[in-house]
Coordinates of C-alpha atoms in Angstrom, one line a residue:
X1 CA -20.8 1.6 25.6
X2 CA -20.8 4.9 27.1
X3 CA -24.2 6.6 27.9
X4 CA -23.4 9.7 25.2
X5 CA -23.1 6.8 22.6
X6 CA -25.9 5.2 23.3
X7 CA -28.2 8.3 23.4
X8 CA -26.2 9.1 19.5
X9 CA -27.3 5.2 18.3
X10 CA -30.8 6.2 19.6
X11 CA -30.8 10.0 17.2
X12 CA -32.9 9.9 14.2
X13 CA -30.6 10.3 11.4
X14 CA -30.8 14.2 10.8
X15 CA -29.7 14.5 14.5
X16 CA -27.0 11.7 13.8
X17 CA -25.7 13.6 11.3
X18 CA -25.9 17.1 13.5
X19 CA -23.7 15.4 16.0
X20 CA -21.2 14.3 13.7
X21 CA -20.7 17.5 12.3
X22 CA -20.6 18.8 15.8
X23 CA -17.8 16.5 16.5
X24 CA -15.9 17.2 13.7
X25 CA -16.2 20.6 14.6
X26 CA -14.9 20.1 17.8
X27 CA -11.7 17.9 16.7
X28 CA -10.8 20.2 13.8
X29 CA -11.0 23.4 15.9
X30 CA -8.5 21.9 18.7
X31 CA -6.7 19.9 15.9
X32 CA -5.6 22.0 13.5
X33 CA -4.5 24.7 15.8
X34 CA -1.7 27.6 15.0
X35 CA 0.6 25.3 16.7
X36 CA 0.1 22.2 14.8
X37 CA 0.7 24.6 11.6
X38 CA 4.0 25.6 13.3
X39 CA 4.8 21.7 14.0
X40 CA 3.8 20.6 10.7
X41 CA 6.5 23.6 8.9
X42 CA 9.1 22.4 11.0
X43 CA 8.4 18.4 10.1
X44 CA 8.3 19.5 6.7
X45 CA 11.7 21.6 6.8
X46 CA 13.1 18.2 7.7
X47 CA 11.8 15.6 5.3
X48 CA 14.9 16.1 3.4
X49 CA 17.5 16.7 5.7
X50 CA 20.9 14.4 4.8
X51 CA 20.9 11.2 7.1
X52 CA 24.0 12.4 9.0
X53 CA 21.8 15.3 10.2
X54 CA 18.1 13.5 10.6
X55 CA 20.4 10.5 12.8
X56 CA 21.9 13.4 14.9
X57 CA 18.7 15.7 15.3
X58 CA 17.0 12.0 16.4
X59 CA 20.1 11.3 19.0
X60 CA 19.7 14.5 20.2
X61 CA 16.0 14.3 20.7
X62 CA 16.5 10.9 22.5
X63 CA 19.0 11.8 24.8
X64 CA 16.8 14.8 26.2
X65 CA 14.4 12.5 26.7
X66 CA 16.1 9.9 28.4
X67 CA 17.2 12.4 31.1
X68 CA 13.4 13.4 31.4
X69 CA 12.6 9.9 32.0
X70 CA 15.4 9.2 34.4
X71 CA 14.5 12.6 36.3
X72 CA 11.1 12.9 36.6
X73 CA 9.2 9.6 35.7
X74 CA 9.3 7.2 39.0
X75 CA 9.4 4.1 37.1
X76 CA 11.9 4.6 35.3
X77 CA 13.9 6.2 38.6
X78 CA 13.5 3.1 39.7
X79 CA 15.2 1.4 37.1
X80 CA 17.9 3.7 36.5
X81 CA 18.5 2.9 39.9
X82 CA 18.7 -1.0 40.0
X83 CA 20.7 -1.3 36.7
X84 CA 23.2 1.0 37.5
X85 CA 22.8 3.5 35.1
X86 CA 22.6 6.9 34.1
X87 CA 21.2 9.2 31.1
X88 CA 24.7 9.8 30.5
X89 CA 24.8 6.2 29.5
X90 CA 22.8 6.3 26.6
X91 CA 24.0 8.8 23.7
X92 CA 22.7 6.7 20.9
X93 CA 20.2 4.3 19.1
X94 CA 22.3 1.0 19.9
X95 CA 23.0 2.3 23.8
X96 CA 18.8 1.6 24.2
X97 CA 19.6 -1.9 24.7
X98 CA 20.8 -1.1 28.2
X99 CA 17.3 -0.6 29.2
X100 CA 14.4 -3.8 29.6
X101 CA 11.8 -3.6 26.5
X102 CA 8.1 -2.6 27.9
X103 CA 5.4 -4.1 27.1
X104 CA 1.8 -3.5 26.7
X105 CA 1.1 -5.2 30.3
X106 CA 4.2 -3.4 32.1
X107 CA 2.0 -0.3 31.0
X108 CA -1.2 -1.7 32.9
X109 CA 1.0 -2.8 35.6
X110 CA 2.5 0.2 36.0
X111 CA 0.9 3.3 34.7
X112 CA 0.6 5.6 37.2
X113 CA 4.8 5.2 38.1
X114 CA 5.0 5.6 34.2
X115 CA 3.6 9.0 34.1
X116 CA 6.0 12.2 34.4
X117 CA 5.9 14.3 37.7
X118 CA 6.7 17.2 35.6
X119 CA 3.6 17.3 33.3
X120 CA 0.7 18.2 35.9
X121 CA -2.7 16.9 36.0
X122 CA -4.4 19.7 34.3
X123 CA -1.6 19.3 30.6
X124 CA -2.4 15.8 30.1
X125 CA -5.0 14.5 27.5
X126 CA -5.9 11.5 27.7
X127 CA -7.7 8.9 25.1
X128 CA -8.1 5.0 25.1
X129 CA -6.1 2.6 22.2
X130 CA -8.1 0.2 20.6
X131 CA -7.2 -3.3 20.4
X132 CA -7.6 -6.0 17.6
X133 CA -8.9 -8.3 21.1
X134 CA -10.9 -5.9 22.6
X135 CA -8.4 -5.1 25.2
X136 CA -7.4 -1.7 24.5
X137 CA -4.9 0.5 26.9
X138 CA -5.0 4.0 28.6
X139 CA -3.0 6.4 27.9
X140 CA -1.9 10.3 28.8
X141 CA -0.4 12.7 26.3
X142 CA 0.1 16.6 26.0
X143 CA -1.4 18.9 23.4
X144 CA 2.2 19.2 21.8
X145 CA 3.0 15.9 21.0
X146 CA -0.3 15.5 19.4
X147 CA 0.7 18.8 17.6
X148 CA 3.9 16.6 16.3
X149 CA 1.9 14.0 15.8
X150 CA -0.8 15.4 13.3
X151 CA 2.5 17.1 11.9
X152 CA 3.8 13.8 11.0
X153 CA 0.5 12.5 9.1
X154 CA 0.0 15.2 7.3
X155 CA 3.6 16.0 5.9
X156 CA 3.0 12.4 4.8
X157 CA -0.4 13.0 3.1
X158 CA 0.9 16.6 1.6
X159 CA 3.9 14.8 0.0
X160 CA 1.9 12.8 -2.1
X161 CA -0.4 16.1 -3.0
X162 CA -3.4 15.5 -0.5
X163 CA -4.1 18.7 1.4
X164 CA -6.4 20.1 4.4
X165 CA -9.4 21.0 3.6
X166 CA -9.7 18.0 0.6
X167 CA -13.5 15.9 0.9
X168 CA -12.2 12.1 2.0
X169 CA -14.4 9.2 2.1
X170 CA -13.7 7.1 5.4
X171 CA -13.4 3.4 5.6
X172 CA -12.7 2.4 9.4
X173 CA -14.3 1.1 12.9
X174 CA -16.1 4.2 13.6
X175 CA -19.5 3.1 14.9
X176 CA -21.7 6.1 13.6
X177 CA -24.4 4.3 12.0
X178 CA -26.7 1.7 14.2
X179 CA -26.1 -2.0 13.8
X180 CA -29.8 -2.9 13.2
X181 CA -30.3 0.1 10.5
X182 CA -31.2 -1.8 7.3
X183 CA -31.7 0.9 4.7
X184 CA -29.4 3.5 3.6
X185 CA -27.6 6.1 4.2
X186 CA -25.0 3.9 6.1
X187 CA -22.2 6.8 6.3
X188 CA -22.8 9.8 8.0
X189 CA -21.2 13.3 6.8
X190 CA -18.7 15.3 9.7
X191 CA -19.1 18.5 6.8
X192 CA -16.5 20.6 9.4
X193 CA -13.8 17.8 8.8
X194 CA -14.8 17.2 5.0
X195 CA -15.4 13.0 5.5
X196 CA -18.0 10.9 4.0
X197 CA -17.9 8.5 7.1
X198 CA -19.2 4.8 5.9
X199 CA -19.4 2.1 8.5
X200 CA -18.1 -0.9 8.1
X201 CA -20.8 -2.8 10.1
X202 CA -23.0 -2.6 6.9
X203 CA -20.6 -3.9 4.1
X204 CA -22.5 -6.3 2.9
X205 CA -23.4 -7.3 -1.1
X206 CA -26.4 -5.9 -1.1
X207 CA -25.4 -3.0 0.7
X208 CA -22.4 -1.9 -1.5
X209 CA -24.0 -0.9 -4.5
X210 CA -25.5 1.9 -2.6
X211 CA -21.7 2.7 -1.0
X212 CA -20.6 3.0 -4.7
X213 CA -24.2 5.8 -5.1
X214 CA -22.5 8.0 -2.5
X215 CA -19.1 8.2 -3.4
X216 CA -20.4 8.7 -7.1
X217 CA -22.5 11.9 -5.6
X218 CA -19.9 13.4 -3.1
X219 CA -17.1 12.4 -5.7
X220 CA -14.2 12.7 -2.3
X221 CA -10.4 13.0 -4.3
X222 CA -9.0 10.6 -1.6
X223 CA -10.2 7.2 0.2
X224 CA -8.9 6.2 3.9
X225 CA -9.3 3.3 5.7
X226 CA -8.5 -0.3 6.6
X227 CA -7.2 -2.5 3.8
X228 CA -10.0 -4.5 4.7
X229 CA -12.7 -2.7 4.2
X230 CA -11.5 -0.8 1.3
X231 CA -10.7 -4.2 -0.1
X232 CA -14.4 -5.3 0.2
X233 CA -16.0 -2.6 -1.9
X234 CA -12.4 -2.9 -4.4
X235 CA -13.7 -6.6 -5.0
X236 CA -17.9 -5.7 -5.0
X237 CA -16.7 -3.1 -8.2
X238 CA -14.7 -5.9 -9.9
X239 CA -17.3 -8.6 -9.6
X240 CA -19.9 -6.9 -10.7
X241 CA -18.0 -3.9 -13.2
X242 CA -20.0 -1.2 -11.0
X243 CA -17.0 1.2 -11.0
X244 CA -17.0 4.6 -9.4
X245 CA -17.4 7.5 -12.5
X246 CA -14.7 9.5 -11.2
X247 CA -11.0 9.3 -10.7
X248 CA -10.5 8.7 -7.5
X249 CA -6.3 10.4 -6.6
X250 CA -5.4 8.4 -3.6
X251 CA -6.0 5.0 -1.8
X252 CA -4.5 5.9 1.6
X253 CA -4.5 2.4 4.1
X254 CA -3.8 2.3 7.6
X255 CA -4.0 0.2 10.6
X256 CA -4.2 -3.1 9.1
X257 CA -1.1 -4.5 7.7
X258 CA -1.4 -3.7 3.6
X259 CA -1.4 -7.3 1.8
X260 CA -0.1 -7.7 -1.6
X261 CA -3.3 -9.3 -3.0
X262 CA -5.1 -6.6 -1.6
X263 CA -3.0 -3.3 -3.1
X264 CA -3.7 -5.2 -6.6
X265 CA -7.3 -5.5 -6.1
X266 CA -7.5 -1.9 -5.1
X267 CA -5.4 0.0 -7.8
X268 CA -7.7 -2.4 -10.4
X269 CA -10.8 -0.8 -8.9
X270 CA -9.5 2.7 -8.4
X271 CA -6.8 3.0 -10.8
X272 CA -5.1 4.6 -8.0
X273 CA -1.7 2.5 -6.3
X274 CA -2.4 2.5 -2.5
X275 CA -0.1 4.6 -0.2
X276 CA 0.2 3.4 3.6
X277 CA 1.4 5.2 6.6
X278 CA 2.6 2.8 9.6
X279 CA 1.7 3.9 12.8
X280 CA 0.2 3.3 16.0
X281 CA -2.7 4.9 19.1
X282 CA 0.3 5.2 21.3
X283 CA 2.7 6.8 18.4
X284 CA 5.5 4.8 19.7
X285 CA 6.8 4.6 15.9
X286 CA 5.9 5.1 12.7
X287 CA 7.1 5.1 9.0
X288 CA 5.4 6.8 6.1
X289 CA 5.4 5.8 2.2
X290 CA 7.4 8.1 0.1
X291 CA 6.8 8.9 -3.8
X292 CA 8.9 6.0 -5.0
X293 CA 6.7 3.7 -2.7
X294 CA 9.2 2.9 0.3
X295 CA 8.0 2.8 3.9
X296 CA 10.6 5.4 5.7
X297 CA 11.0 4.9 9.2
X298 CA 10.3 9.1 10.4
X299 CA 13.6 9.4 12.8
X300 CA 12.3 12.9 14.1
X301 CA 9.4 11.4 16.2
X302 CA 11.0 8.8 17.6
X303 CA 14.0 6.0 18.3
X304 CA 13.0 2.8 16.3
X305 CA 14.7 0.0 16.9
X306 CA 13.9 -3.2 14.8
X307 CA 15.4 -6.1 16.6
X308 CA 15.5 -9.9 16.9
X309 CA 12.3 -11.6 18.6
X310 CA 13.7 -13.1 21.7
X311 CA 11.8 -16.5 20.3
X312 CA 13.8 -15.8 17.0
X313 CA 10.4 -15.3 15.2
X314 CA 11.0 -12.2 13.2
X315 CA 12.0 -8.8 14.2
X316 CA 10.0 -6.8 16.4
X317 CA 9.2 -2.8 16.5
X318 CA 10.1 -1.2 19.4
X319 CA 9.4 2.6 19.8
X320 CA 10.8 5.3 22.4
X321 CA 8.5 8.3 20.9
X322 CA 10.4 11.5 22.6
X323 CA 6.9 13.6 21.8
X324 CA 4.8 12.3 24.6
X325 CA 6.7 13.7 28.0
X326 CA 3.1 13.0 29.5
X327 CA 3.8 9.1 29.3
X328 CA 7.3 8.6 28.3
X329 CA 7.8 5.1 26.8
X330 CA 11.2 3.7 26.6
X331 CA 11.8 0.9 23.7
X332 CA 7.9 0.1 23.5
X333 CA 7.2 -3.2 22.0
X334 CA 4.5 -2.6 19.9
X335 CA 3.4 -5.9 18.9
X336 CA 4.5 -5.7 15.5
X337 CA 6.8 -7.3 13.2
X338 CA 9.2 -5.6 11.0
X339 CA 12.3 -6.1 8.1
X340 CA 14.6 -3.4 7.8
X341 CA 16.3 -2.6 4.6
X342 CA 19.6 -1.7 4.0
X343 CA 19.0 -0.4 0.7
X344 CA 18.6 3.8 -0.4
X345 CA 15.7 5.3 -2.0
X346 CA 15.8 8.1 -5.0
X347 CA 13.1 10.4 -3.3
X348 CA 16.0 11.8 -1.1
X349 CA 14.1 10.8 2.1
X350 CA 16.8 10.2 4.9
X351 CA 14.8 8.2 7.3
X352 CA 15.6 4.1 7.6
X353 CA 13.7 1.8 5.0
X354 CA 11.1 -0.8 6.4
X355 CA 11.3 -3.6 3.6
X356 CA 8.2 -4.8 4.6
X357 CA 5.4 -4.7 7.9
X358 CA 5.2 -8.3 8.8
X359 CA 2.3 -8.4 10.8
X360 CA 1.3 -8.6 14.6
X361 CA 3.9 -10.9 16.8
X362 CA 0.7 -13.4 17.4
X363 CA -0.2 -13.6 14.0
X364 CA 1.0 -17.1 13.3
X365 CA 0.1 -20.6 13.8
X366 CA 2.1 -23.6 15.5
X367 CA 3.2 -26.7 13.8
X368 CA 2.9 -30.1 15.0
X369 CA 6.5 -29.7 15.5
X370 CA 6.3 -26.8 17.7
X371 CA 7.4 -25.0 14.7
X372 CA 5.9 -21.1 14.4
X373 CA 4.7 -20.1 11.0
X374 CA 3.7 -16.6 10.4
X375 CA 3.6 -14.1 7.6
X376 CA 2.6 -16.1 4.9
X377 CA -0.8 -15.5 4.9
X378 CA 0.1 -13.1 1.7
X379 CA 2.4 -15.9 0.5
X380 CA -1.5 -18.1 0.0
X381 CA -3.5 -15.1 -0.9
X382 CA -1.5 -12.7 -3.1
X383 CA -2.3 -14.1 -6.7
X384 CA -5.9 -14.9 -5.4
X385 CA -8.0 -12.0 -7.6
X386 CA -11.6 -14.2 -6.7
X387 CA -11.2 -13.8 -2.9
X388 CA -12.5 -11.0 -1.4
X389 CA -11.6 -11.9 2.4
X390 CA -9.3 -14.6 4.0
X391 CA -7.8 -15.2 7.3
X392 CA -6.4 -18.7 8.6
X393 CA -7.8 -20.0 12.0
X394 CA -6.0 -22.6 14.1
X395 CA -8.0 -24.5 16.9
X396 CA -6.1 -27.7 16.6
X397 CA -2.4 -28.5 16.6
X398 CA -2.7 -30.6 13.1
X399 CA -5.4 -28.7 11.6
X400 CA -6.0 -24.8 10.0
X401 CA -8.9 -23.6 8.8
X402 CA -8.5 -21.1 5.8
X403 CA -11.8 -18.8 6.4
X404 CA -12.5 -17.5 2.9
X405 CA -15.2 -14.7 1.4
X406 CA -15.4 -15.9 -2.0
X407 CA -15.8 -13.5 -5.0
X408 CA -19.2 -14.6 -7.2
X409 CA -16.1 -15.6 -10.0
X410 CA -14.3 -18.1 -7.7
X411 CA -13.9 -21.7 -8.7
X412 CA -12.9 -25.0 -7.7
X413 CA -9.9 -24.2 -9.3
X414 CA -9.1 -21.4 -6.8
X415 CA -9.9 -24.2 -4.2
X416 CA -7.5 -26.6 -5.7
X417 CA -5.2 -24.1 -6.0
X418 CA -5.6 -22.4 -2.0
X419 CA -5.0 -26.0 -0.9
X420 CA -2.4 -26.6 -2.7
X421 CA -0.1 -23.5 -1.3
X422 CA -1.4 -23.9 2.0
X423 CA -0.4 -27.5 2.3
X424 CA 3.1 -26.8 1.0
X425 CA 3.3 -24.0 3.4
X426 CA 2.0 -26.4 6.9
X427 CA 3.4 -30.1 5.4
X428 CA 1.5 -33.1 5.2
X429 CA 1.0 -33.6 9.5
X430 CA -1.5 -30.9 9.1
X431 CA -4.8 -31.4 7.8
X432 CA -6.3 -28.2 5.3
X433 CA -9.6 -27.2 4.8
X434 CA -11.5 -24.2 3.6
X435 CA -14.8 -22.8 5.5
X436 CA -16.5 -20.2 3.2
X437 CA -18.2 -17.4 4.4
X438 CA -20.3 -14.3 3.1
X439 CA -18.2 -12.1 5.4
X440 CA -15.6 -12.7 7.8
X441 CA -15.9 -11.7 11.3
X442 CA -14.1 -8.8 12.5
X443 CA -12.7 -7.5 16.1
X444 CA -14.1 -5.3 18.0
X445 CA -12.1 -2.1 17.1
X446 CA -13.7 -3.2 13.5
X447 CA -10.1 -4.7 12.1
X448 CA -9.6 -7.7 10.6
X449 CA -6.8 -9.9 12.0
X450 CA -5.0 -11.9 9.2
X451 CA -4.4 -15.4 11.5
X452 CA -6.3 -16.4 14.4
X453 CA -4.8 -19.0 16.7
X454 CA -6.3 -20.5 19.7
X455 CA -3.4 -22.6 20.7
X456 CA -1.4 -21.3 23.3
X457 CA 1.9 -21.0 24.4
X458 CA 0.8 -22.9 27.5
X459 CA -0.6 -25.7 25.6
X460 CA 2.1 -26.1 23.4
X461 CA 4.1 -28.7 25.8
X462 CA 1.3 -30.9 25.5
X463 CA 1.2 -31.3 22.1
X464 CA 4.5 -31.5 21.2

């Protein structure tokens, strides 16, 4: 923790609060600059662009950037270099492939070859990524590409009527409130930045009731947050029929991967359907929701390539974001799992549909068999309206754990019924039991991973 956290943690509240406002301050006057405004009428101008002209503006985009990287970035001199290649090689989506996928570590390994010569010291801004494992990752960007970047989320949130300026209460891993406080307020108010900022440490039952109090007497249009912890206070209003008394607009989820038990739960507490944008710290890719509820892939931020695991698990997301010349990042692997559709959409949106976010690439368990299982935690969960948490955990080869935050109307029935679909799902080599908690443990950056597995890839050929 650094030292100007630790002195906020140590604030009485009204100087809590002070700082927060302070901050929000701060991030909204170098945020929401005159050339952010600029970036965000040019984004807009091309939400509806035909695909033929959105595919060639992307091209375009990437092709400039691959001579950037090729000229000016040493790493990827280097590479040109031993594969035999040149930016002239690449002229579209598919001619990526050339090129090795990066990964997270090949970023550690090699960051300071990955950043661009031609982007001095003094034009970089740097920040820090959070990770679902605590092991986040540095990274360098420029005022512009953040300009696109804010561009991006907010022609999302404008296209389903949310505007700047709108009061939003905030459901994510921001730390503003101390761990050991134990009465409320547990939010804190960033007035310059119009958020209600509730902290997710303090979720409890007993606690939620007051959660509810606030939102009642700041009445925000829109809610933001992790599915997770929207989820929790979605299932604490239909337990116990303490609704909000106001309409809330929008139910906007990010970060987590949306579940289809938990978008039920939260348009029967809010009356609201929840909209998700899919993105990342690093901005390597992302796809926002549209009107008719599709996830389109945004084509003029980045190349996006959904391809076939290597393992043949899934698909995986790999993203070559042509904003950042700071750190250029050629076919980024994310860590996340993707199915691309082939369909169209009515809302006249040009960019590639994502049938579905499949979770993170380790979210799975092994089999006996050395079999993979993975995105089915849904599969278990979705018609389960008296859970208000799950996640599996694996820490034996023939036996998962399903971790479950019961709602106060769960019965043995839903037990019956949990085992039942989770043994169909693993077969009979693997043993199924339930371990119920009041609340389930979440990571450090505050998210809630899905499937937790503590068999390895190295122990595998053991067991098998």
């Amino acid at each position: 923790m650094s030292a100007l956290k630790s002195l906020y943690l140590k604030l009485p509240i009204p100087l809590q609060q002070a700082a927060c406002s302070m901050e929000g301050w701060r991030i909204r006057h170098n945020r929401y600059t005159r050339s952010f405004r600029a970036a965000l009428q040019k984004a807009e101008e091309r939400a509806f662009w035909s695909k033929e002209r959105i595919t060639n503006y992307r091209d375009e985009r990437m092709q400039r950037f691959v001579k950037h990287c090729a000229e000016t970035v040493p790493y990827y001199k280097r590479l040109f270099r031993e594969i035999g290649i040149t930016p002239d090689d690449i002229r579209t989506l598919e001619d990526l492939q050339v090129l090795p996928i990066l990964t997270k570590q090949d970023v550690k390994d090699n960051y300071a070859e990955l950043l661009s010569e031609a982007v001095p010291k003094s034009q970089r801004v740097s920040f820090h990524t959070s990770g679902t494992t605590g092991s986040g990752l540095h990274f360098a960007t420029t005022r512009a590409s953040l300009d696109e970047q804010w561009a991006s989320v907010w022609r999302f949130r404008r296209s389903h009527g949310i505007q700047l300026g709108m009061w939003c209460g905030y459901f994510a891993g921001r730390f503003v409130v101390p761990l050991e406080q134990n009465k409320p307020p547990f939010w804190r108010i960033n007035y310059p930045g119009r958020q209600i900022i509730f902290s997710g440490a303090h979720m409890s039952e007993d606690n939620l009731g007051d959660y509810i109090a606030e939102l009642n007497k700041r009445r925000p249009p829109y809610l933001q947050g992790y599915p997770s912890m929207l989820t929790l206070l979605a299932a604490y209003m239909v337990e116990t029929g303490k609704y909000l008394d106001y309409p809330v607009k929008w139910v906007v989820t990010n970060s987590e991967n949306l579940l289809p038990y938990q978008a039920a739960l939260l348009e029967q507490a809010f009356g609201a359907r929840p909209i998700q944008r899919y993105a990342m710290s690093e901005a390597a890719a992302s796809a926002s929701e549209c009107v008719c509820g599709r996830l389109h892939i945004d084509e003029d931020m980045a190349a996006t390539e959904i391809v076939p695991a290597p393992d043949g698990f899934g698909y995986r997301v790999l993203g070559s974001a042509f904003t950042n010349l700071a750190l250029p990042l050629l076919r980024y692997d994310v860590g996340d799992l993707a199915t691309i559709s082939d369909g169209t959409c009515p809302c006249g949106r040009p960019g590639r549909i994502l049938a579905s976010i499949d979770g993170r690439k380790d979210d799975y368990i092994i089999l006996p068999n050395g079999a993979r299982l993975g995105g089915w935690v849904d599969l278990i969960f979705q018609d389960m309206a008296h859970v208000r948490e799950a996640q599996v955990y694996q820490q034996k080869i023939d036996e998962i754990i399903l971790r479950v935050a019961p709602a106060a109307t769960y019965t043995q029935q839903d037990e019956m019924t949990l085992l039942r679909l989770a043994q169909k799902r693993v077969g009979d080599d693997v043993d199924v039991r339930i371990e119920y908690l009041d609340r389930l443990e979440r990571a450090p950056n505050g998210k809630l991973r899905c499937v937790v597995s503590e068999i390895k890839e190295g122990q595998l050929e053991s067991v098998v």
